[in-house]
Short mmCIF file of N, CA and C in Angstrom, two decimals:
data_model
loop_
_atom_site.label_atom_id
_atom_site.label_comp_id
_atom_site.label_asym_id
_atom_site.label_seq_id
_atom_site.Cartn_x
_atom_site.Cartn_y
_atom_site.Cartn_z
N UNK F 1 -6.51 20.00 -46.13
CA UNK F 1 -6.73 20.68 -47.41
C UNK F 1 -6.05 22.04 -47.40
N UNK F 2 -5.81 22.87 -48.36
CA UNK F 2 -5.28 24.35 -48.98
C UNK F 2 -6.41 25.14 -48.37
N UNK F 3 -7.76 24.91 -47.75
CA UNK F 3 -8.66 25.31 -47.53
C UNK F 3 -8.32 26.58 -46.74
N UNK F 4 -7.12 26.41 -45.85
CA UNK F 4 -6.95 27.59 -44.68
C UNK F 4 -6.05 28.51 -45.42
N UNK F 5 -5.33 28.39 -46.61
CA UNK F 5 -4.31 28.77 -47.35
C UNK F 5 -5.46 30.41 -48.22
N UNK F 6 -6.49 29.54 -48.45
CA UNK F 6 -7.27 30.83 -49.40
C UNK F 6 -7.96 31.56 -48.01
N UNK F 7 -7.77 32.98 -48.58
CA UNK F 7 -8.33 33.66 -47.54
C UNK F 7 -9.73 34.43 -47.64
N UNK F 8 -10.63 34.50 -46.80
CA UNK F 8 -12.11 34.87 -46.85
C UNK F 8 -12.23 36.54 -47.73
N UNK F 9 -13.38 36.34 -48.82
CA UNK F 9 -13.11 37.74 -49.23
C UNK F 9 -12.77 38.68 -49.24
N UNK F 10 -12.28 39.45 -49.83
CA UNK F 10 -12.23 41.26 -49.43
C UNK F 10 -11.53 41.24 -48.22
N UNK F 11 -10.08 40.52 -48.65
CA UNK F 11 -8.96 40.93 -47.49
C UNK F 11 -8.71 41.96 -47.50
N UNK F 12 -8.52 42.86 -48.15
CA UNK F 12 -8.32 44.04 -47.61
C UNK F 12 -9.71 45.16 -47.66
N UNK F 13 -10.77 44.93 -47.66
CA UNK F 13 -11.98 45.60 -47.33
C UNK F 13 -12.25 46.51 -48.34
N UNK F 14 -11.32 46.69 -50.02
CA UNK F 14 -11.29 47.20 -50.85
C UNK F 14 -13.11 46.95 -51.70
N UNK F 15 -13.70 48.00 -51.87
CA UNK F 15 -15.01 47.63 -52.71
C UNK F 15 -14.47 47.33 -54.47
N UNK F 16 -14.80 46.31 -54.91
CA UNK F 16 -15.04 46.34 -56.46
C UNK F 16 -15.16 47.30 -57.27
N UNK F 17 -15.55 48.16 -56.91
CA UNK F 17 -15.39 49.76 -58.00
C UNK F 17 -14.27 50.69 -57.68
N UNK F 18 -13.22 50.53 -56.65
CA UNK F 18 -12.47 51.10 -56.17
C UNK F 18 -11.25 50.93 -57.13
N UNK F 19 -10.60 52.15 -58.24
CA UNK F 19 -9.76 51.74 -58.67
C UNK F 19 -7.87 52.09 -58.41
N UNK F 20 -8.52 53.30 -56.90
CA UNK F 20 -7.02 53.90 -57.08
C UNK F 20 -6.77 55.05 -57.63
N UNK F 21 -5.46 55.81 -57.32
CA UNK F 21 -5.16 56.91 -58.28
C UNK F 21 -4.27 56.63 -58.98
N UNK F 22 -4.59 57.34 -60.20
CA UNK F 22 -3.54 57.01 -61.76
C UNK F 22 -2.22 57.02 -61.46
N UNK F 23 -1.97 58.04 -60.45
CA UNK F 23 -0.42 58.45 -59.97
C UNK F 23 -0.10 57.43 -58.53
N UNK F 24 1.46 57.57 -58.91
CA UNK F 24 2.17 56.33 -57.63
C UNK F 24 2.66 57.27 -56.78
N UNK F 25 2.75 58.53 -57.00
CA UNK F 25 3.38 59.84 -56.63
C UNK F 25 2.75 59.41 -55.13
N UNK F 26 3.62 59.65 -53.83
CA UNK F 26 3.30 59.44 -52.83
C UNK F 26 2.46 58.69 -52.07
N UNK F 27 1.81 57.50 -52.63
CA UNK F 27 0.85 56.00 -52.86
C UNK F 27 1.74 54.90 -52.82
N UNK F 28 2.14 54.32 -51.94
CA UNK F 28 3.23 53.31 -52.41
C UNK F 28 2.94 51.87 -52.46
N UNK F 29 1.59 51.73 -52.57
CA UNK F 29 1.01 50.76 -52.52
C UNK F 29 0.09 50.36 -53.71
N UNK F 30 0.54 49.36 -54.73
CA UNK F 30 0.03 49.50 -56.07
C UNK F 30 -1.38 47.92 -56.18
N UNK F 31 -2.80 48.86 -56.54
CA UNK F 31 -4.14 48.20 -56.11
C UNK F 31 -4.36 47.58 -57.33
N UNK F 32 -4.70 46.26 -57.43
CA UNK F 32 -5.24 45.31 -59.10
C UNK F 32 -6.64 45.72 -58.76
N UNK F 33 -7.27 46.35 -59.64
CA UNK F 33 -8.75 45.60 -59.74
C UNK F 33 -8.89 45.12 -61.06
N UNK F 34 -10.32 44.95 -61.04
CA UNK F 34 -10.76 44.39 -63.08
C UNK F 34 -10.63 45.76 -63.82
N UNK F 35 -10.01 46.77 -63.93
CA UNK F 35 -9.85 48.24 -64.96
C UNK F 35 -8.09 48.61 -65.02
N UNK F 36 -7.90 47.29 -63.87
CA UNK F 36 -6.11 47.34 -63.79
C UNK F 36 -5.35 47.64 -62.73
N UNK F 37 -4.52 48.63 -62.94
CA UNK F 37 -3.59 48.91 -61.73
C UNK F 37 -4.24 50.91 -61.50
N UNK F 38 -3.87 50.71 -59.64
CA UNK F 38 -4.25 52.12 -59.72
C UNK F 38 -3.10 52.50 -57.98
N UNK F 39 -3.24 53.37 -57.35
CA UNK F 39 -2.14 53.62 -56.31
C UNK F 39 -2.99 53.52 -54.98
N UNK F 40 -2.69 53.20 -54.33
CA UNK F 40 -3.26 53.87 -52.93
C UNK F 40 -1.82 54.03 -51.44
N UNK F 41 -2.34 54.79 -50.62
CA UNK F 41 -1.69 55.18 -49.34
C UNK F 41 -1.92 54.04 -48.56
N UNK F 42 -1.09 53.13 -47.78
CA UNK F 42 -1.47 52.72 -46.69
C UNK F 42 -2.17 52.70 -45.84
N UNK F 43 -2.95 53.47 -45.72
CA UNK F 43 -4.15 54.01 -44.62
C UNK F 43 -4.98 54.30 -45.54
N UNK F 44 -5.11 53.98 -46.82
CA UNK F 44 -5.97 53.97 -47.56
C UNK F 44 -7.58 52.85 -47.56
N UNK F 45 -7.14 51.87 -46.57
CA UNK F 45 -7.57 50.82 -46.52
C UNK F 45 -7.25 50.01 -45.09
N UNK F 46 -8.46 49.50 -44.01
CA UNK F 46 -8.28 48.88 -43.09
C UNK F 46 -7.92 47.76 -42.93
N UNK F 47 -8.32 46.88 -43.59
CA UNK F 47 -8.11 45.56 -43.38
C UNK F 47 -6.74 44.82 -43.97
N UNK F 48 -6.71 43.79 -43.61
CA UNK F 48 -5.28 42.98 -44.14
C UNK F 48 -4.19 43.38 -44.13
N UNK F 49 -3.92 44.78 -43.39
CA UNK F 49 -2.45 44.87 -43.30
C UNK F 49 -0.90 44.11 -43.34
N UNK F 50 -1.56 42.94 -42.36
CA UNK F 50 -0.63 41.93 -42.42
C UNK F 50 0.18 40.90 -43.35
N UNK F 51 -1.10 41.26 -44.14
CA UNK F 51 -0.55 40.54 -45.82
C UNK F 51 0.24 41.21 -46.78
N UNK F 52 -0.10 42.78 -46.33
CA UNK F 52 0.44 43.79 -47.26
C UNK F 52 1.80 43.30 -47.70
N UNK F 53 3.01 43.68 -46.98
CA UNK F 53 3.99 43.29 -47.31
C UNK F 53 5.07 41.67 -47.37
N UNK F 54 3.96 40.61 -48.03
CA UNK F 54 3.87 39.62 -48.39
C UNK F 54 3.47 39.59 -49.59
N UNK F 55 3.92 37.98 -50.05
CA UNK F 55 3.71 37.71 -51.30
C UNK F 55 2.67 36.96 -51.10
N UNK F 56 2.29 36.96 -52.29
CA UNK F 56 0.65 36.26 -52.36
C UNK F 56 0.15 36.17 -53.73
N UNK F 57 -0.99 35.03 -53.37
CA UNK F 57 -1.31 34.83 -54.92
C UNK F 57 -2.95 35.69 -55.42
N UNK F 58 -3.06 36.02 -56.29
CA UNK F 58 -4.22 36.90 -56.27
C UNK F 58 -5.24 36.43 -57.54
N UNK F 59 -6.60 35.72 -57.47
CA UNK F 59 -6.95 34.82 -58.09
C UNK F 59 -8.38 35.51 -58.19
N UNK F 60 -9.00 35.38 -59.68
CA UNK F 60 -10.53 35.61 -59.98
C UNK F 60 -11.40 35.09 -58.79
N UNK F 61 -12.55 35.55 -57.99
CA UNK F 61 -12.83 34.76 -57.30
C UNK F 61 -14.44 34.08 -58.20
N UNK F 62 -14.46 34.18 -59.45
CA UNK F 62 -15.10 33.62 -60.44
C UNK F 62 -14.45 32.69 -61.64
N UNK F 63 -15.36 31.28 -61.56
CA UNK F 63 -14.33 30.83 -62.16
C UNK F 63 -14.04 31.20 -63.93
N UNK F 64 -13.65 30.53 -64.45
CA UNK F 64 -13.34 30.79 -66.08
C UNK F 64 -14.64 30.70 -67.13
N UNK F 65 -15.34 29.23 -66.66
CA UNK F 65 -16.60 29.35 -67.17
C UNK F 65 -17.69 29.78 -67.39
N UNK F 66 -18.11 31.01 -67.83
CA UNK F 66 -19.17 31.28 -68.50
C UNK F 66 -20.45 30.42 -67.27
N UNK F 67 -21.22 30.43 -66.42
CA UNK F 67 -22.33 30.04 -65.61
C UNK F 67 -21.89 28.61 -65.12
N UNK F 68 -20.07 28.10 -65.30
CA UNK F 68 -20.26 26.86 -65.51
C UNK F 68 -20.58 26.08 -66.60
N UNK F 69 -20.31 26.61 -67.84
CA UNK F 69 -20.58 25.55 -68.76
C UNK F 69 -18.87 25.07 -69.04
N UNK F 70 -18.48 24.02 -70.08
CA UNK F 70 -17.70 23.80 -70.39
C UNK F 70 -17.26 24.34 -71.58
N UNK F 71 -16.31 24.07 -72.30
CA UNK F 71 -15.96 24.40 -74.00
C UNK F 71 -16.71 23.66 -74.92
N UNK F 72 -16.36 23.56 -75.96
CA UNK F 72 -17.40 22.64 -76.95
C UNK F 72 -16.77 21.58 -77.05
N UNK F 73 -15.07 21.21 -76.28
CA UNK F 73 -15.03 20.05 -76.13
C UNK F 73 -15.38 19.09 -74.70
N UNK F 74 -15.87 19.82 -74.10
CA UNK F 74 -16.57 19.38 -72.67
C UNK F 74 -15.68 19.49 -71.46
N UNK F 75 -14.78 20.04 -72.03
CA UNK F 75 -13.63 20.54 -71.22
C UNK F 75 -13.81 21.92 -70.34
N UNK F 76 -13.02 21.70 -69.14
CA UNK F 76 -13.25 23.26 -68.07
C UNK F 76 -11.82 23.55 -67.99
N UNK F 77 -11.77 24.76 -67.72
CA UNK F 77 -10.35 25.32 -67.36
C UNK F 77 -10.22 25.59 -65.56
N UNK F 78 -11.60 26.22 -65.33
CA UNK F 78 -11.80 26.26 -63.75
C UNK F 78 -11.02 27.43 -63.23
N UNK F 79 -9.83 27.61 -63.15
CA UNK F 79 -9.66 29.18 -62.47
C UNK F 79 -9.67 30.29 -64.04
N UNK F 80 -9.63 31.30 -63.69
CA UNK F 80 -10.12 32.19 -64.57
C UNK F 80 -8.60 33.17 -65.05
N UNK F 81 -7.96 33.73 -63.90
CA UNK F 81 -7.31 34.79 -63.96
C UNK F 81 -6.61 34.31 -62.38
N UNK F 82 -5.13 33.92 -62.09
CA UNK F 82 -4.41 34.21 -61.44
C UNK F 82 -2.80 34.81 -61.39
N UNK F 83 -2.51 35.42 -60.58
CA UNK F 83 -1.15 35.48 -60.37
C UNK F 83 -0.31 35.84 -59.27
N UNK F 84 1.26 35.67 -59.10
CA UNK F 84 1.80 35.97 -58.09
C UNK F 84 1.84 37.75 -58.24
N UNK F 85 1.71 38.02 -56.80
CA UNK F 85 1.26 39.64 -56.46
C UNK F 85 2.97 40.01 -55.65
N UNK F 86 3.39 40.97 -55.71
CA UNK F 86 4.60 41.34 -54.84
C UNK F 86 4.24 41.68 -53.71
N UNK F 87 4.66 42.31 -52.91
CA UNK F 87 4.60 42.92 -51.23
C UNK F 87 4.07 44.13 -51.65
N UNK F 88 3.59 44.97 -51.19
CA UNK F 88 3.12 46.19 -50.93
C UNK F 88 2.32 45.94 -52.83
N UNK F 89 1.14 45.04 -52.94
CA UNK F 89 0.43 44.72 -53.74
C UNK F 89 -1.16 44.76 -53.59
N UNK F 90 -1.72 45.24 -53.40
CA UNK F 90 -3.13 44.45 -52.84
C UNK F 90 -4.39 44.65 -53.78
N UNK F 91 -5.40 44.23 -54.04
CA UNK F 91 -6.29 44.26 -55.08
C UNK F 91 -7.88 43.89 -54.04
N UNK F 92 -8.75 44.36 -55.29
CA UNK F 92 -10.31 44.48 -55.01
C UNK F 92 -10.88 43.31 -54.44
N UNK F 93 -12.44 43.59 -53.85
CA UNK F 93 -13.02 42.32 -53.85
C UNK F 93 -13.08 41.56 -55.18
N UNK F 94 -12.73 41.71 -56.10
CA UNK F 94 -12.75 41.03 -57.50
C UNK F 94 -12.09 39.56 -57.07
N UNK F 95 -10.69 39.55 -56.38
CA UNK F 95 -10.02 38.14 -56.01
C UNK F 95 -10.10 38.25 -54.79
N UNK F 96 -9.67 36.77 -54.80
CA UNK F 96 -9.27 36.24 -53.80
C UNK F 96 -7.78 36.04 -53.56
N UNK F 97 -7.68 35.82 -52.41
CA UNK F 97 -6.16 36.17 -52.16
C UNK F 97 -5.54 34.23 -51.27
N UNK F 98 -4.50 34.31 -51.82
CA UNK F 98 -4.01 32.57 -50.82
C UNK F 98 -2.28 33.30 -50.57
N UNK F 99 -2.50 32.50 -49.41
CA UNK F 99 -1.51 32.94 -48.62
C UNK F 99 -1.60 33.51 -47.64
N UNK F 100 -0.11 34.22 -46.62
CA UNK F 100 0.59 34.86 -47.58
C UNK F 100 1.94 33.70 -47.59
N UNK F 101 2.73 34.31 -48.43
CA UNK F 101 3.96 33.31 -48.23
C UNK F 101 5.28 34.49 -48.24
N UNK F 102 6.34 33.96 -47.62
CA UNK F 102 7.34 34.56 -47.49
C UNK F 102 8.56 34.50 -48.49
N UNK F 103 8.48 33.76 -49.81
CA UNK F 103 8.98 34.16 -50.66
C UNK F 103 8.56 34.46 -52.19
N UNK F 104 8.76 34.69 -53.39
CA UNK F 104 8.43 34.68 -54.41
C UNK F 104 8.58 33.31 -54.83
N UNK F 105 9.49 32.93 -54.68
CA UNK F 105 9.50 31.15 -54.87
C UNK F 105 8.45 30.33 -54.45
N UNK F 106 8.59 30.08 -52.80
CA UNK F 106 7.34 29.88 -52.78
C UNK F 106 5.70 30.04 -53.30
N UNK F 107 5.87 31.32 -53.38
CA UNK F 107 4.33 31.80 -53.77
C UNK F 107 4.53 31.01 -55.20
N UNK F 108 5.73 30.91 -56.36
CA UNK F 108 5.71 30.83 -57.51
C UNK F 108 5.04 29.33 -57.45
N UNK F 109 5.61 28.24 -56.44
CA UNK F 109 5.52 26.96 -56.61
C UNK F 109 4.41 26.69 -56.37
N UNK F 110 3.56 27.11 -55.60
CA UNK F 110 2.19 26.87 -54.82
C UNK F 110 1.12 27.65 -56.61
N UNK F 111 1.62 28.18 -56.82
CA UNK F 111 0.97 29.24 -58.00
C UNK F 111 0.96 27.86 -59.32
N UNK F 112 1.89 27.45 -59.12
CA UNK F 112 2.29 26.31 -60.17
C UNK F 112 1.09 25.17 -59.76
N UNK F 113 1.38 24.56 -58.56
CA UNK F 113 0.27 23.75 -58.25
C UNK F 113 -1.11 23.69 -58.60
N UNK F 114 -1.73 25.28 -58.19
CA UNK F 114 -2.67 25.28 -59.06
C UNK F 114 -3.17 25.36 -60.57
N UNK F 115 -2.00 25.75 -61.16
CA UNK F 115 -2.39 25.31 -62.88
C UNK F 115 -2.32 23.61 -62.54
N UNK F 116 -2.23 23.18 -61.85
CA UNK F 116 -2.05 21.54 -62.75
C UNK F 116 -3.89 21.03 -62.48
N UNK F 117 -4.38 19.77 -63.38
CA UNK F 117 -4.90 19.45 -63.48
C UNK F 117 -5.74 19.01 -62.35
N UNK F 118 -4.98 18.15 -61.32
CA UNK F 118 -5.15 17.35 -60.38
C UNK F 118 -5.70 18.49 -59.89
N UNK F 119 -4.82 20.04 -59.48
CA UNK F 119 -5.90 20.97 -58.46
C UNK F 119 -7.49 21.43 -58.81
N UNK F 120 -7.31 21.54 -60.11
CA UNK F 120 -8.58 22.52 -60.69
C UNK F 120 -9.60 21.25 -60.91
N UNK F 121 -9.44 19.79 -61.55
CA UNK F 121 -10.17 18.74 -61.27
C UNK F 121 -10.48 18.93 -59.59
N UNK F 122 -9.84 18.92 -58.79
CA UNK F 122 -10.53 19.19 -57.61
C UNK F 122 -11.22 20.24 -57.09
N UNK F 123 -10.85 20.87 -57.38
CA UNK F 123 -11.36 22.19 -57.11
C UNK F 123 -13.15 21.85 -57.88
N UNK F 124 -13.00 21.71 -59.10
CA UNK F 124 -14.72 21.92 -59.90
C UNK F 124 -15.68 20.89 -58.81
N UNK F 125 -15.00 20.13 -58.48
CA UNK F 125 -15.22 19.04 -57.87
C UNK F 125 -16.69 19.80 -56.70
N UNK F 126 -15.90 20.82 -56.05
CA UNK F 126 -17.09 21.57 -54.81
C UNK F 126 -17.47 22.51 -55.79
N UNK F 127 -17.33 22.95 -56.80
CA UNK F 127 -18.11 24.40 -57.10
C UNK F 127 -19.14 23.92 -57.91
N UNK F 128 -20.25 24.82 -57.51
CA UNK F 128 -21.57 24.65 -57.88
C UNK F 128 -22.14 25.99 -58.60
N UNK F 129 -21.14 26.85 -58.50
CA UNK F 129 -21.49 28.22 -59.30
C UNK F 129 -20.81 29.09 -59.62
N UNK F 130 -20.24 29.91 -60.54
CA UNK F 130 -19.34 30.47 -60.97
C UNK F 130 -18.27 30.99 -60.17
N UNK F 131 -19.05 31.66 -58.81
CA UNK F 131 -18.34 32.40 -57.56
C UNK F 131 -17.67 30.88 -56.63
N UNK F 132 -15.97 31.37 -56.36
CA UNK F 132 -15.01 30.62 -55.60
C UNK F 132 -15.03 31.36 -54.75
N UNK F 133 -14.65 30.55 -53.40
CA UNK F 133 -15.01 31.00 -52.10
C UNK F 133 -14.02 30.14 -51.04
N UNK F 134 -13.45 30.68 -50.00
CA UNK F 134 -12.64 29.28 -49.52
C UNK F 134 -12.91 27.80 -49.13
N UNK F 135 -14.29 28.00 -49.07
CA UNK F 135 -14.55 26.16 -48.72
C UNK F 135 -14.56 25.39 -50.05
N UNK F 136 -14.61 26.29 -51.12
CA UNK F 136 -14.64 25.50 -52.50
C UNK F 136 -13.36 24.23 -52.48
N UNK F 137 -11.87 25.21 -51.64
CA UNK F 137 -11.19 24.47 -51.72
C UNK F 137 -10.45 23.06 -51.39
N UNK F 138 -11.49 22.73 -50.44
CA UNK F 138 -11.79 21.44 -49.38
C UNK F 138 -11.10 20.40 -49.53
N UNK F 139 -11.27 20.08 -51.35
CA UNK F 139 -11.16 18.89 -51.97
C UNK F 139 -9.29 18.87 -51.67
N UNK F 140 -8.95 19.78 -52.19
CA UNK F 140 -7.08 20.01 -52.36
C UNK F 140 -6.34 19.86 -51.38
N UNK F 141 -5.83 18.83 -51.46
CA UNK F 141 -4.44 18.41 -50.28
C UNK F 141 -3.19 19.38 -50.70
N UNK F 142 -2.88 19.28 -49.34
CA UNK F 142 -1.27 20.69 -49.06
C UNK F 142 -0.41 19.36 -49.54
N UNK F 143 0.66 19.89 -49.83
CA UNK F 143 2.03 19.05 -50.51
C UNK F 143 2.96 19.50 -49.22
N UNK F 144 4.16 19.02 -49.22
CA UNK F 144 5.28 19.23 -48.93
C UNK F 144 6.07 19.25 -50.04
N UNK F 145 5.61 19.13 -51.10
CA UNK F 145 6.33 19.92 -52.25
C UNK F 145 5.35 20.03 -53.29
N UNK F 146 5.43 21.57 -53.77
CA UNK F 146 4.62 21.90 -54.80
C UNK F 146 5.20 22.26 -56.19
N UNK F 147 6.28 21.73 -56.18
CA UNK F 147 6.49 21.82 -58.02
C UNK F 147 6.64 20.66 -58.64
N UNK F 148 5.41 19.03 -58.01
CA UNK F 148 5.29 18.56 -59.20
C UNK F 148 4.42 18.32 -60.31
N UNK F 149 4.20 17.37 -61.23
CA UNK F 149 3.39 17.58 -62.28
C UNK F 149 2.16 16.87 -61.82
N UNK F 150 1.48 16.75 -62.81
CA UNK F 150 0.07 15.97 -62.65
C UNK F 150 0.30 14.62 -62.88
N UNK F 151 1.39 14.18 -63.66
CA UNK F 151 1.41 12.61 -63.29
C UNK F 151 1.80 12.25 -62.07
N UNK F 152 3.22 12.70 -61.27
CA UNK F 152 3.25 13.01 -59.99
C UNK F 152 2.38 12.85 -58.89
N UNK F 153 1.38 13.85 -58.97
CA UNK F 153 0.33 13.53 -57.62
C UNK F 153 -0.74 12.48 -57.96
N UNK F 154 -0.73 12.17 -59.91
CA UNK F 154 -1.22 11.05 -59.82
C UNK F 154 -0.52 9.68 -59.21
N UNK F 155 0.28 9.91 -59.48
CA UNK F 155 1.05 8.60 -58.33
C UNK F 155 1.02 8.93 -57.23
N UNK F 156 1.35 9.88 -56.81
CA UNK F 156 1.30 9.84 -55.25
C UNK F 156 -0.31 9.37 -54.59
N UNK F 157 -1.28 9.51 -55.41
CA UNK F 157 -2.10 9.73 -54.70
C UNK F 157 -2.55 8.14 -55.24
N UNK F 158 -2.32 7.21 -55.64
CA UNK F 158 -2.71 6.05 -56.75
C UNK F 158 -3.71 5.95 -57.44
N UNK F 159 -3.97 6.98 -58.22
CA UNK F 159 -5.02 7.23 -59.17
C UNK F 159 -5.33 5.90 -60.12
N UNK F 160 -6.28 5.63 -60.69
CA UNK F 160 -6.52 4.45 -61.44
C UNK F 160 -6.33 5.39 -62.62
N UNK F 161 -6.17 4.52 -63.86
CA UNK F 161 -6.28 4.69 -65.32
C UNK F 161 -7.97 5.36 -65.39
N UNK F 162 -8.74 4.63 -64.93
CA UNK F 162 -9.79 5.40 -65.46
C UNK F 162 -9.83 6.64 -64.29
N UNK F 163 -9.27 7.16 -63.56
CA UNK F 163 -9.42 8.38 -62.66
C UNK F 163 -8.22 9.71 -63.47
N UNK F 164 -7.78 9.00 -63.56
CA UNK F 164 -6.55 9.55 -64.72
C UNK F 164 -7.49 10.49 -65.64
N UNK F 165 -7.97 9.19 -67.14
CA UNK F 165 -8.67 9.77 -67.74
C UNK F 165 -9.73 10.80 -67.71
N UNK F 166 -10.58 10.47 -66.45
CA UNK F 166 -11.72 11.64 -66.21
C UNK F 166 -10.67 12.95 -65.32
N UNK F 167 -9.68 12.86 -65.45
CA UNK F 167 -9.04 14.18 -65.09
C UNK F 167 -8.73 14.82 -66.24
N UNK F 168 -8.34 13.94 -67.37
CA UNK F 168 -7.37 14.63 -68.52
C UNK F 168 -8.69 14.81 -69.61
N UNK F 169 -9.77 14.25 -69.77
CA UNK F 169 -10.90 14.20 -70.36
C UNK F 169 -11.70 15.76 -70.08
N UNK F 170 -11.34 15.96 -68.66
CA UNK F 170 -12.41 17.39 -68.27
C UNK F 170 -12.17 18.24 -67.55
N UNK F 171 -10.35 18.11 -67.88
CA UNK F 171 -9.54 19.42 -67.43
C UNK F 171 -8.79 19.96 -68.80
N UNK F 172 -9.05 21.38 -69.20
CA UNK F 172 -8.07 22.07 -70.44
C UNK F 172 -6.66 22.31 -69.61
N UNK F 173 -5.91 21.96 -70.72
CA UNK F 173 -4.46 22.81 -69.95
C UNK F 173 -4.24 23.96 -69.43
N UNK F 174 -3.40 24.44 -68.83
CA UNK F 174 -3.36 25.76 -68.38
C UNK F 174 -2.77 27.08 -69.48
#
């Protein structure tokens, strides 16, 4: 599974209220939290160094739904808020972080994977409560290639017509 790919909370040991300074002025390290972008120093922060100057993907670690409910068409979206992060990027306990990967490409394709259906159908699959966590991701097989579609890994994987449907039935698009 992608399971070893997501990494355990608060990679970089950043608290949730931590937003940074307004200025980049001698900070060369630019922090996401939920209020946005803010600066910090390198030694601003202990942990995760190693990821620092990597690409990576940086993901709500709550999902989209409201306690878990669906839309009013019974439909889930399942991740909330992701995206590819640059090198010298790093953000709050708010996300979670996967990776790291060594290119933007990469990170882009793996980033792609998870909008498709097949991941986030798997993914709801372990979550039992709004908060994502890395074992959520159990269900999700690694590719040796991640830019194809959801009919794609439905073949690869020989999905039936009715396994099909309960994917496309109670997954929203991305």
């Amino acid at each position: 599974s992608i399971e070893s790919f997501v990494k355990p909370r608060n990679v970089f040991g950043i608290s949730s209220n931590v937003r940074g300074d307004s200025s980049k002025k001698n900070r060369p390290i630019t922090l996401h939290s939920s209020k946005g972008k803010g600066y910090l120093n390198k030694f601003d922060f202990a942990k995760g160094q190693a990821f620092v100057d990597k690409y990576k993907i940086m993901m709500s670690k709550v999902t989209s739904e409201h306690a878990g409910e669906p839309d009013s068409a019974g439909k889930y979206r399942v991740l909330s808020s992701s995206s590819v992060i640059e090198p010298s990027h790093v953000c709050t306990d708010s996300y979670l972080i996967i990776g790291p990967f060594e290119s933007k490409k990469q990170a882009s394709d793996f980033h792609n994977y998870m909008k498709t259906k097949f991941f986030r159908y798997l993914l709801l699959q372990a979550t039992t409560s709004i908060n994502l966590s890395t074992e959520k991701f159990c269900f999700i097989p690694t590719q040796t290639n991640y830019t194809l579609a959801d009919k794609d890994y439905y073949k690869k994987y020989k999905l039936s017509k009715e396994e099909i449907e309960e994917i496309e039935n109670t997954i929203k698009d991305y």
